[in-house]
Amino acid sequence: YYNSLLIEQQLNNPEGIYFALYGIAGVDLLRGKTDSALENIKKAMEISRESGDLAGIARCNIEMGKIYRAKFDYKNAIVSFKESILIADSINYLSELNDAYFELSETYSDLNDFTNAYYYLYKHLSLNDSINNLEINSRIADIAAKYELEKKEKEIEYFKKESELQQQKNKSEKKSRYYLIASFMLALTLALSNLKRIIKRGRQILLLTAILAGLLLILSLVIFLFGNYDGANSLAKFFEVLADVITIAALPILVSVLLIERVLLNKKLKTAKVLSESIHKMQKPVDDIEIKLIADNDKDYIELNLNKLLFIEANDNYSAICYVSSTGFKKVLLRSTLKRMSYQLEGNEDVVRCHKSYIVNVPNIDRVSGNAQGYKLHFSETDIEIPVSRNFPKELIHRIKAKV
């Protein structure tokens, strides 16, 4: 602002000098330099009076009132605001009149004169609504005039581009439709792949998928034949009908698959609960059975009580024997295949291979959990979850039922 003031003074431009001084006064007020702000706004006021700028005088009075208010000189602040109101009202300068009402309301509020504070706040709000209405009406009028002027041109342009827009719309609809179909197919594939992990035979999934695809094709063909789709582009029309059918059928099919998955999930959860309860009822063997597991080199081995064995895990070329000792959970690695370990444990009916990578000691299982992907076995001594192959649950159920 000071740089602007120097330039405007060199140009001898009263209007530019006025705005520079007005700006300096505003910044001084924000910085708390009220004396400097008052001095500069008075200089701006003199320029406005010399040029007969009533709007500038009204504006300066508001700024001067703010400065007096900051100096706690409420009397002069009220005088300045009221003078601004008189001038702004005389020239119908609504913006400054509205600001003066608000500042005067704030000043009376500082003086705890709430009657006058409410009065001027009411005038401010009423005028503010009027200004907003005027602006809205003005905008509406401008828009209406512009609309009428451009209406004919727009109509002509619209008719020229109608065919092009329709083609673009059709292309956009096709893209959206194909995008929806692609998304549906992806979601359905994921759902079916998830379902495949639940249903034992993958052929059932393939069969259901083939039946579903056949039904959609037959339905599309029926609609195409009875829909009077004539023309040379019959094949393209048929694929459009097929796309429409798939689009409409997408949601019901997906919901049906998800419902089937939910039913199978609930079934697994119930089975897992029954298994967990049955395991808890099982009595662990009373007799102490010592087992000896020997590595491939026939030198390394581990001896332990069968009751202490939790599970054996395949780990590359090693087998991890996990058991419970007096100090807690232990894991020992032996260089041996899981098949060799299973062979060495033959005759112990409670020791079962539940997965290609795990052998478990059934009586030591704490609980069984189930989800859409299968069952998990849990032991109280460790957080490790043991996966279960598809064929194992039936065998486990039979063993547990025989033991209970």
Short mmCIF file of C-alpha atoms in Angstrom, two decimals:
data_model
loop_
_atom_site.label_atom_id
_atom_site.label_comp_id
_atom_site.label_asym_id
_atom_site.label_seq_id
_atom_site.Cartn_x
_atom_site.Cartn_y
_atom_site.Cartn_z
CA TYR A 1 0.00 0.00 0.00
CA TYR A 2 2.87 2.42 0.75
CA ASN A 3 4.45 1.66 -2.62
CA SER A 4 1.07 2.26 -4.25
CA LEU A 5 0.72 5.58 -2.35
CA LEU A 6 4.13 6.80 -3.62
CA ILE A 7 3.24 5.92 -7.23
CA GLU A 8 -0.22 7.52 -7.05
CA GLN A 9 1.26 10.68 -5.48
CA GLN A 10 3.76 10.93 -8.34
CA LEU A 11 0.90 10.49 -10.81
CA ASN A 12 -1.19 13.02 -8.82
CA ASN A 13 -4.14 10.60 -8.92
CA PRO A 14 -6.54 11.49 -6.05
CA GLU A 15 -8.57 8.28 -6.41
CA GLY A 16 -5.46 6.10 -6.25
CA ILE A 17 -4.13 8.09 -3.24
CA TYR A 18 -7.50 7.61 -1.50
CA PHE A 19 -7.52 3.83 -1.92
CA ALA A 20 -3.84 3.54 -0.83
CA LEU A 21 -4.51 5.53 2.37
CA TYR A 22 -7.71 3.55 3.00
CA GLY A 23 -5.74 0.30 2.66
CA ILE A 24 -2.94 1.49 4.96
CA ALA A 25 -5.49 2.48 7.59
CA GLY A 26 -7.10 -0.99 7.42
CA VAL A 27 -3.74 -2.76 7.87
CA ASP A 28 -2.76 -0.42 10.73
CA LEU A 29 -6.05 -1.29 12.47
CA LEU A 30 -5.31 -5.01 12.15
CA ARG A 31 -1.82 -4.42 13.56
CA GLY A 32 -3.25 -2.50 16.52
CA LYS A 33 -1.73 0.84 15.43
CA THR A 34 -4.94 2.77 15.92
CA ASP A 35 -3.39 6.27 15.97
CA SER A 36 -1.66 5.71 12.62
CA ALA A 37 -4.85 4.14 11.24
CA LEU A 38 -6.95 7.15 12.35
CA GLU A 39 -4.49 9.60 10.78
CA ASN A 40 -4.51 7.82 7.41
CA ILE A 41 -8.31 7.37 7.27
CA LYS A 42 -8.76 11.09 7.98
CA LYS A 43 -6.47 11.89 5.03
CA ALA A 44 -8.56 9.56 2.86
CA MET A 45 -11.72 11.29 4.13
CA GLU A 46 -10.35 14.71 3.09
CA ILE A 47 -9.68 13.46 -0.45
CA SER A 48 -13.25 12.06 -0.69
CA ARG A 49 -14.74 15.35 0.48
CA GLU A 50 -12.63 17.39 -1.95
CA SER A 51 -13.75 15.20 -4.84
CA GLY A 52 -17.38 15.04 -3.61
CA ASP A 53 -17.27 11.24 -3.41
CA LEU A 54 -20.17 10.49 -1.06
CA ALA A 55 -19.63 6.76 -1.29
CA GLY A 56 -16.00 7.24 -0.28
CA ILE A 57 -17.06 9.46 2.66
CA ALA A 58 -19.52 6.80 3.84
CA ARG A 59 -16.86 4.12 3.53
CA CYS A 60 -14.29 6.17 5.44
CA ASN A 61 -16.79 6.88 8.24
CA ILE A 62 -17.31 3.14 8.74
CA GLU A 63 -13.57 2.53 8.90
CA MET A 64 -13.13 5.50 11.24
CA GLY A 65 -15.89 4.13 13.49
CA LYS A 66 -14.06 0.79 13.65
CA ILE A 67 -10.86 2.56 14.68
CA TYR A 68 -12.65 4.58 17.41
CA ARG A 69 -14.26 1.39 18.62
CA ALA A 70 -10.84 -0.30 18.81
CA LYS A 71 -9.67 2.69 20.90
CA PHE A 72 -12.75 2.23 23.15
CA ASP A 73 -13.94 5.69 22.08
CA TYR A 74 -17.51 4.50 21.64
CA LYS A 75 -19.01 7.99 21.44
CA ASN A 76 -17.02 9.02 18.34
CA ALA A 77 -17.49 5.51 16.91
CA ILE A 78 -21.30 5.90 17.10
CA VAL A 79 -21.08 9.38 15.54
CA SER A 80 -18.99 8.03 12.63
CA PHE A 81 -21.30 5.07 12.01
CA LYS A 82 -24.43 7.24 12.08
CA GLU A 83 -22.87 9.76 9.68
CA SER A 84 -22.07 6.88 7.35
CA ILE A 85 -25.71 5.73 7.58
CA LEU A 86 -27.01 9.21 6.67
CA ILE A 87 -24.72 9.51 3.65
CA ALA A 88 -25.16 5.93 2.41
CA ASP A 89 -28.96 6.21 2.79
CA SER A 90 -29.01 9.46 0.81
CA ILE A 91 -27.31 7.85 -2.19
CA ASN A 92 -28.97 4.44 -1.69
CA TYR A 93 -25.56 2.87 -1.11
CA LEU A 94 -26.95 -0.37 0.35
CA SER A 95 -23.69 -2.24 0.91
CA GLU A 96 -22.12 0.47 3.10
CA LEU A 97 -25.47 1.11 4.81
CA ASN A 98 -25.70 -2.57 5.70
CA ASP A 99 -22.14 -2.61 7.11
CA ALA A 100 -22.80 0.55 9.14
CA TYR A 101 -25.92 -0.99 10.73
CA PHE A 102 -23.93 -4.07 11.73
CA GLU A 103 -20.99 -2.12 13.19
CA LEU A 104 -23.35 0.17 15.09
CA SER A 105 -25.13 -2.88 16.55
CA GLU A 106 -21.79 -4.32 17.70
CA THR A 107 -20.80 -1.01 19.28
CA TYR A 108 -24.04 -0.73 21.27
CA SER A 109 -23.56 -4.34 22.32
CA ASP A 110 -20.12 -3.42 23.71
CA LEU A 111 -21.84 -0.68 25.72
CA ASN A 112 -24.45 -3.20 26.98
CA ASP A 113 -27.14 -1.08 25.32
CA PHE A 114 -28.92 -4.15 23.96
CA THR A 115 -32.07 -2.28 22.91
CA ASN A 116 -30.17 -0.22 20.33
CA ALA A 117 -27.92 -3.20 19.54
CA TYR A 118 -30.98 -5.31 18.68
CA TYR A 119 -32.57 -2.45 16.73
CA TYR A 120 -29.59 -1.93 14.43
CA LEU A 121 -28.97 -5.68 14.12
CA TYR A 122 -32.58 -6.09 13.00
CA LYS A 123 -32.11 -3.30 10.40
CA HIS A 124 -28.88 -5.00 9.25
CA LEU A 125 -30.56 -8.40 8.83
CA SER A 126 -33.59 -6.92 7.07
CA LEU A 127 -31.41 -4.93 4.69
CA ASN A 128 -29.17 -7.95 4.15
CA ASP A 129 -32.20 -9.99 3.07
CA SER A 130 -33.27 -7.17 0.73
CA ILE A 131 -29.81 -6.96 -0.81
CA ASN A 132 -29.75 -10.73 -1.32
CA ASN A 133 -33.22 -10.61 -2.90
CA LEU A 134 -32.15 -7.76 -5.17
CA GLU A 135 -29.06 -9.69 -6.22
CA ILE A 136 -31.09 -12.81 -6.85
CA ASN A 137 -33.74 -10.91 -8.83
CA SER A 138 -31.03 -9.16 -10.80
CA ARG A 139 -29.37 -12.46 -11.59
CA ILE A 140 -32.69 -14.01 -12.57
CA ALA A 141 -33.42 -11.07 -14.84
CA ASP A 142 -29.98 -11.32 -16.44
CA ILE A 143 -30.35 -15.06 -16.91
CA ALA A 144 -33.84 -14.67 -18.37
CA ALA A 145 -32.68 -11.98 -20.81
CA LYS A 146 -29.67 -14.03 -21.81
CA TYR A 147 -31.87 -17.08 -22.19
CA GLU A 148 -34.31 -15.31 -24.48
CA LEU A 149 -31.48 -13.93 -26.62
CA GLU A 150 -29.76 -17.26 -26.95
CA LYS A 151 -32.87 -19.41 -27.12
CA LYS A 152 -33.20 -19.43 -30.86
CA GLU A 153 -29.51 -20.04 -31.41
CA LYS A 154 -29.54 -22.87 -28.90
CA GLU A 155 -32.57 -24.45 -30.55
CA ILE A 156 -30.89 -24.37 -33.93
CA GLU A 157 -27.65 -25.71 -32.50
CA TYR A 158 -29.54 -28.38 -30.60
CA PHE A 159 -31.31 -29.69 -33.70
CA LYS A 160 -28.01 -29.73 -35.58
CA LYS A 161 -26.29 -31.72 -32.88
CA GLU A 162 -29.24 -33.89 -31.83
CA SER A 163 -28.16 -36.80 -33.98
CA GLU A 164 -24.56 -36.55 -32.80
CA LEU A 165 -25.61 -36.32 -29.15
CA GLN A 166 -27.88 -39.32 -29.53
CA GLN A 167 -25.01 -41.33 -30.99
CA GLN A 168 -22.74 -40.28 -28.15
CA LYS A 169 -25.44 -41.18 -25.65
CA ASN A 170 -25.82 -44.63 -27.19
CA LYS A 171 -22.05 -45.15 -27.07
CA SER A 172 -21.95 -44.01 -23.47
CA GLU A 173 -24.81 -46.33 -22.55
CA LYS A 174 -23.04 -49.21 -24.25
CA LYS A 175 -19.81 -48.47 -22.42
CA SER A 176 -21.65 -48.23 -19.10
CA ARG A 177 -23.50 -51.45 -19.83
CA TYR A 178 -20.32 -53.31 -20.81
CA TYR A 179 -18.55 -51.91 -17.76
CA LEU A 180 -21.41 -53.17 -15.57
CA ILE A 181 -21.32 -56.57 -17.24
CA ALA A 182 -17.54 -56.80 -16.82
CA SER A 183 -17.85 -55.81 -13.16
CA PHE A 184 -20.62 -58.37 -12.68
CA MET A 185 -18.61 -61.11 -14.34
CA LEU A 186 -15.61 -60.30 -12.16
CA ALA A 187 -17.72 -60.28 -9.00
CA LEU A 188 -19.45 -63.50 -10.04
CA THR A 189 -16.11 -65.16 -10.82
CA LEU A 190 -14.78 -64.21 -7.39
CA ALA A 191 -17.96 -65.43 -5.72
CA LEU A 192 -17.89 -68.71 -7.64
CA SER A 193 -14.20 -69.23 -6.91
CA ASN A 194 -14.97 -68.66 -3.24
CA LEU A 195 -17.90 -71.05 -3.50
CA LYS A 196 -15.65 -73.59 -5.17
CA ARG A 197 -13.58 -73.74 -2.01
CA ILE A 198 -16.72 -74.67 -0.08
CA ILE A 199 -18.34 -77.14 -2.47
CA LYS A 200 -16.35 -80.33 -2.66
CA ARG A 201 -16.55 -81.02 -6.36
CA GLY A 202 -15.46 -78.34 -8.80
CA ARG A 203 -17.58 -79.96 -11.51
CA GLN A 204 -20.68 -78.77 -9.73
CA ILE A 205 -19.52 -75.18 -10.14
CA LEU A 206 -18.78 -75.68 -13.83
CA LEU A 207 -22.16 -77.35 -14.33
CA LEU A 208 -24.04 -74.55 -12.57
CA THR A 209 -22.13 -71.93 -14.56
CA ALA A 210 -22.90 -73.70 -17.84
CA ILE A 211 -26.62 -74.00 -16.95
CA LEU A 212 -26.77 -70.33 -16.02
CA ALA A 213 -25.04 -69.24 -19.24
CA GLY A 214 -27.40 -71.45 -21.27
CA LEU A 215 -30.49 -69.98 -19.61
CA LEU A 216 -29.30 -66.43 -20.33
CA LEU A 217 -28.63 -67.30 -23.97
CA ILE A 218 -32.04 -68.97 -24.40
CA LEU A 219 -33.85 -66.05 -22.77
CA SER A 220 -31.98 -63.57 -24.98
CA LEU A 221 -32.83 -65.59 -28.10
CA VAL A 222 -36.53 -65.71 -27.18
CA ILE A 223 -36.64 -61.94 -26.62
CA PHE A 224 -34.74 -61.36 -29.88
CA LEU A 225 -37.06 -63.58 -31.94
CA PHE A 226 -40.29 -62.09 -30.55
CA GLY A 227 -38.99 -58.52 -30.44
CA ASN A 228 -39.12 -57.84 -34.21
CA TYR A 229 -35.44 -56.89 -34.44
CA ASP A 230 -35.19 -56.60 -38.21
CA GLY A 231 -32.31 -55.35 -40.27
CA ALA A 232 -29.00 -56.43 -41.71
CA ASN A 233 -27.25 -56.05 -38.37
CA SER A 234 -29.14 -58.89 -36.69
CA LEU A 235 -26.09 -60.38 -34.94
CA ALA A 236 -25.18 -57.02 -33.39
CA LYS A 237 -28.81 -56.60 -32.27
CA PHE A 238 -28.78 -60.04 -30.67
CA PHE A 239 -25.66 -59.19 -28.67
CA GLU A 240 -27.33 -55.96 -27.55
CA VAL A 241 -30.32 -57.99 -26.30
CA LEU A 242 -27.94 -60.42 -24.58
CA ALA A 243 -26.16 -57.50 -22.91
CA ASP A 244 -29.51 -56.13 -21.69
CA VAL A 245 -30.52 -59.52 -20.28
CA ILE A 246 -27.19 -59.96 -18.47
CA THR A 247 -27.43 -56.41 -17.09
CA ILE A 248 -30.91 -57.05 -15.66
CA ALA A 249 -30.04 -60.53 -14.36
CA ALA A 250 -26.70 -59.51 -12.86
CA LEU A 251 -27.91 -58.41 -9.45
CA PRO A 252 -30.30 -61.34 -8.78
CA ILE A 253 -27.63 -63.87 -9.81
CA LEU A 254 -24.96 -62.27 -7.66
CA VAL A 255 -27.31 -62.06 -4.68
CA SER A 256 -28.26 -65.72 -5.14
CA VAL A 257 -24.61 -66.81 -5.17
CA LEU A 258 -23.89 -64.76 -2.05
CA LEU A 259 -26.92 -66.28 -0.31
CA ILE A 260 -25.76 -69.79 -1.18
CA GLU A 261 -22.34 -68.96 0.18
CA ARG A 262 -23.94 -67.60 3.37
CA VAL A 263 -25.98 -70.79 3.84
CA LEU A 264 -22.90 -72.98 3.38
CA LEU A 265 -20.95 -70.73 5.75
CA ASN A 266 -23.61 -71.11 8.46
CA LYS A 267 -23.53 -74.85 7.95
CA LYS A 268 -19.76 -74.90 8.46
CA LEU A 269 -20.04 -72.73 11.55
CA LYS A 270 -22.57 -75.09 13.06
CA THR A 271 -20.38 -78.10 12.23
CA ALA A 272 -17.36 -76.34 13.76
CA LYS A 273 -19.35 -75.66 16.94
CA VAL A 274 -20.45 -79.29 17.20
CA LEU A 275 -16.85 -80.44 16.69
CA SER A 276 -15.55 -78.06 19.36
CA GLU A 277 -18.15 -79.23 21.87
CA SER A 278 -17.46 -82.88 21.09
CA ILE A 279 -13.70 -82.40 21.45
CA HIS A 280 -14.20 -80.90 24.90
CA LYS A 281 -16.18 -84.00 25.93
CA MET A 282 -13.45 -86.36 24.77
CA GLN A 283 -11.35 -87.95 27.48
CA LYS A 284 -7.62 -87.89 26.86
CA PRO A 285 -5.94 -91.29 27.03
CA VAL A 286 -5.02 -92.32 30.54
CA ASP A 287 -2.16 -94.57 29.52
CA ASP A 288 1.14 -92.86 28.87
CA ILE A 289 2.31 -93.75 25.41
CA GLU A 290 5.87 -92.83 24.55
CA ILE A 291 6.58 -92.10 20.90
CA LYS A 292 9.89 -91.74 19.13
CA LEU A 293 10.19 -89.71 15.94
CA ILE A 294 13.39 -90.32 13.97
CA ALA A 295 14.90 -88.09 11.25
CA ASP A 296 16.01 -89.28 7.80
CA ASN A 297 19.58 -89.74 8.95
CA ASP A 298 18.39 -92.25 11.60
CA LYS A 299 20.49 -90.38 14.18
CA ASP A 300 18.45 -87.34 15.18
CA TYR A 301 15.24 -88.08 17.01
CA ILE A 302 12.83 -86.85 19.66
CA GLU A 303 11.07 -88.88 22.33
CA LEU A 304 7.95 -87.60 24.05
CA ASN A 305 4.67 -88.68 25.57
CA LEU A 306 1.86 -88.90 23.02
CA ASN A 307 -0.37 -86.78 25.28
CA LYS A 308 2.13 -83.90 24.91
CA LEU A 309 2.10 -83.91 21.11
CA LEU A 310 -0.01 -81.12 19.56
CA PHE A 311 0.74 -81.25 15.85
CA ILE A 312 3.49 -81.77 13.27
CA GLU A 313 4.01 -79.23 10.51
CA ALA A 314 5.78 -79.75 7.16
CA ASN A 315 8.50 -77.12 6.73
CA ASP A 316 10.33 -77.55 3.40
CA ASN A 317 12.55 -80.65 3.91
CA TYR A 318 11.93 -80.60 7.62
CA SER A 319 9.09 -81.50 9.94
CA ALA A 320 8.37 -79.25 12.92
CA ILE A 321 7.22 -81.30 15.94
CA CYS A 322 5.11 -79.02 18.15
CA TYR A 323 4.40 -80.24 21.67
CA VAL A 324 3.86 -79.11 25.26
CA SER A 325 6.58 -79.35 27.87
CA SER A 326 6.77 -78.31 31.49
CA THR A 327 7.96 -74.88 30.32
CA GLY A 328 5.24 -74.38 27.73
CA PHE A 329 4.91 -74.66 23.93
CA LYS A 330 7.94 -76.15 22.13
CA LYS A 331 8.89 -76.72 18.49
CA VAL A 332 11.67 -79.07 17.32
CA LEU A 333 12.81 -79.47 13.70
CA LEU A 334 13.77 -82.85 12.28
CA ARG A 335 15.02 -83.35 8.75
CA SER A 336 12.24 -85.63 7.59
CA THR A 337 9.17 -85.62 5.39
CA LEU A 338 5.69 -85.45 6.85
CA LYS A 339 4.93 -88.78 5.19
CA ARG A 340 7.75 -90.44 7.15
CA MET A 341 6.44 -88.88 10.37
CA SER A 342 2.95 -90.18 9.59
CA TYR A 343 4.35 -93.66 8.98
CA GLN A 344 6.13 -93.63 12.35
CA LEU A 345 2.88 -92.66 14.11
CA GLU A 346 0.80 -95.45 12.58
CA GLY A 347 -1.29 -97.30 15.13
CA ASN A 348 -2.14 -94.18 17.09
CA GLU A 349 -5.71 -93.61 15.95
CA ASP A 350 -5.92 -90.16 17.60
CA VAL A 351 -3.10 -88.83 15.40
CA VAL A 352 -4.56 -87.77 12.06
CA ARG A 353 -3.20 -86.07 8.97
CA CYS A 354 -5.72 -83.25 8.51
CA HIS A 355 -3.91 -81.42 5.72
CA LYS A 356 -1.07 -82.01 3.27
CA SER A 357 1.17 -79.98 5.60
CA TYR A 358 -0.16 -80.95 9.04
CA ILE A 359 -0.61 -83.94 11.35
CA VAL A 360 -2.68 -83.28 14.49
CA ASN A 361 -3.27 -85.05 17.78
CA VAL A 362 -7.09 -84.91 17.97
CA PRO A 363 -7.58 -85.05 21.77
CA ASN A 364 -5.37 -81.97 22.22
CA ILE A 365 -7.47 -79.81 19.86
CA ASP A 366 -9.05 -76.99 21.87
CA ARG A 367 -11.70 -75.92 19.38
CA VAL A 368 -12.69 -75.85 15.70
CA SER A 369 -13.63 -72.69 13.81
CA GLY A 370 -15.23 -72.45 10.39
CA ASN A 371 -15.61 -69.86 7.64
CA ALA A 372 -16.48 -69.78 3.94
CA GLN A 373 -13.04 -71.13 3.03
CA GLY A 374 -13.08 -74.14 5.40
CA TYR A 375 -12.24 -75.18 8.93
CA LYS A 376 -9.39 -74.21 11.26
CA LEU A 377 -8.12 -76.20 14.25
CA HIS A 378 -6.99 -74.33 17.36
CA PHE A 379 -4.84 -75.33 20.34
CA SER A 380 -4.91 -73.55 23.68
CA GLU A 381 -1.10 -73.61 23.95
CA THR A 382 -0.43 -71.60 20.74
CA ASP A 383 -2.04 -69.05 18.40
CA ILE A 384 -1.15 -71.09 15.32
CA GLU A 385 -4.24 -72.03 13.28
CA ILE A 386 -4.16 -75.40 11.53
CA PRO A 387 -6.01 -75.56 8.18
CA VAL A 388 -8.19 -78.54 7.37
CA SER A 389 -8.50 -80.25 3.99
CA ARG A 390 -11.92 -80.81 2.46
CA ASN A 391 -12.11 -84.53 3.16
CA PHE A 392 -10.91 -84.32 6.74
CA PRO A 393 -14.03 -83.01 8.57
CA LYS A 394 -16.02 -86.24 7.99
CA GLU A 395 -13.14 -88.34 9.23
CA LEU A 396 -12.72 -86.08 12.25
CA ILE A 397 -16.43 -86.24 13.05
CA HIS A 398 -16.38 -90.02 12.92
CA ARG A 399 -13.34 -90.21 15.18
CA ILE A 400 -14.75 -87.74 17.71
CA LYS A 401 -18.14 -89.50 17.76
CA ALA A 402 -16.40 -92.79 18.35
CA LYS A 403 -14.43 -91.32 21.26
CA VAL A 404 -17.28 -89.44 23.01
#
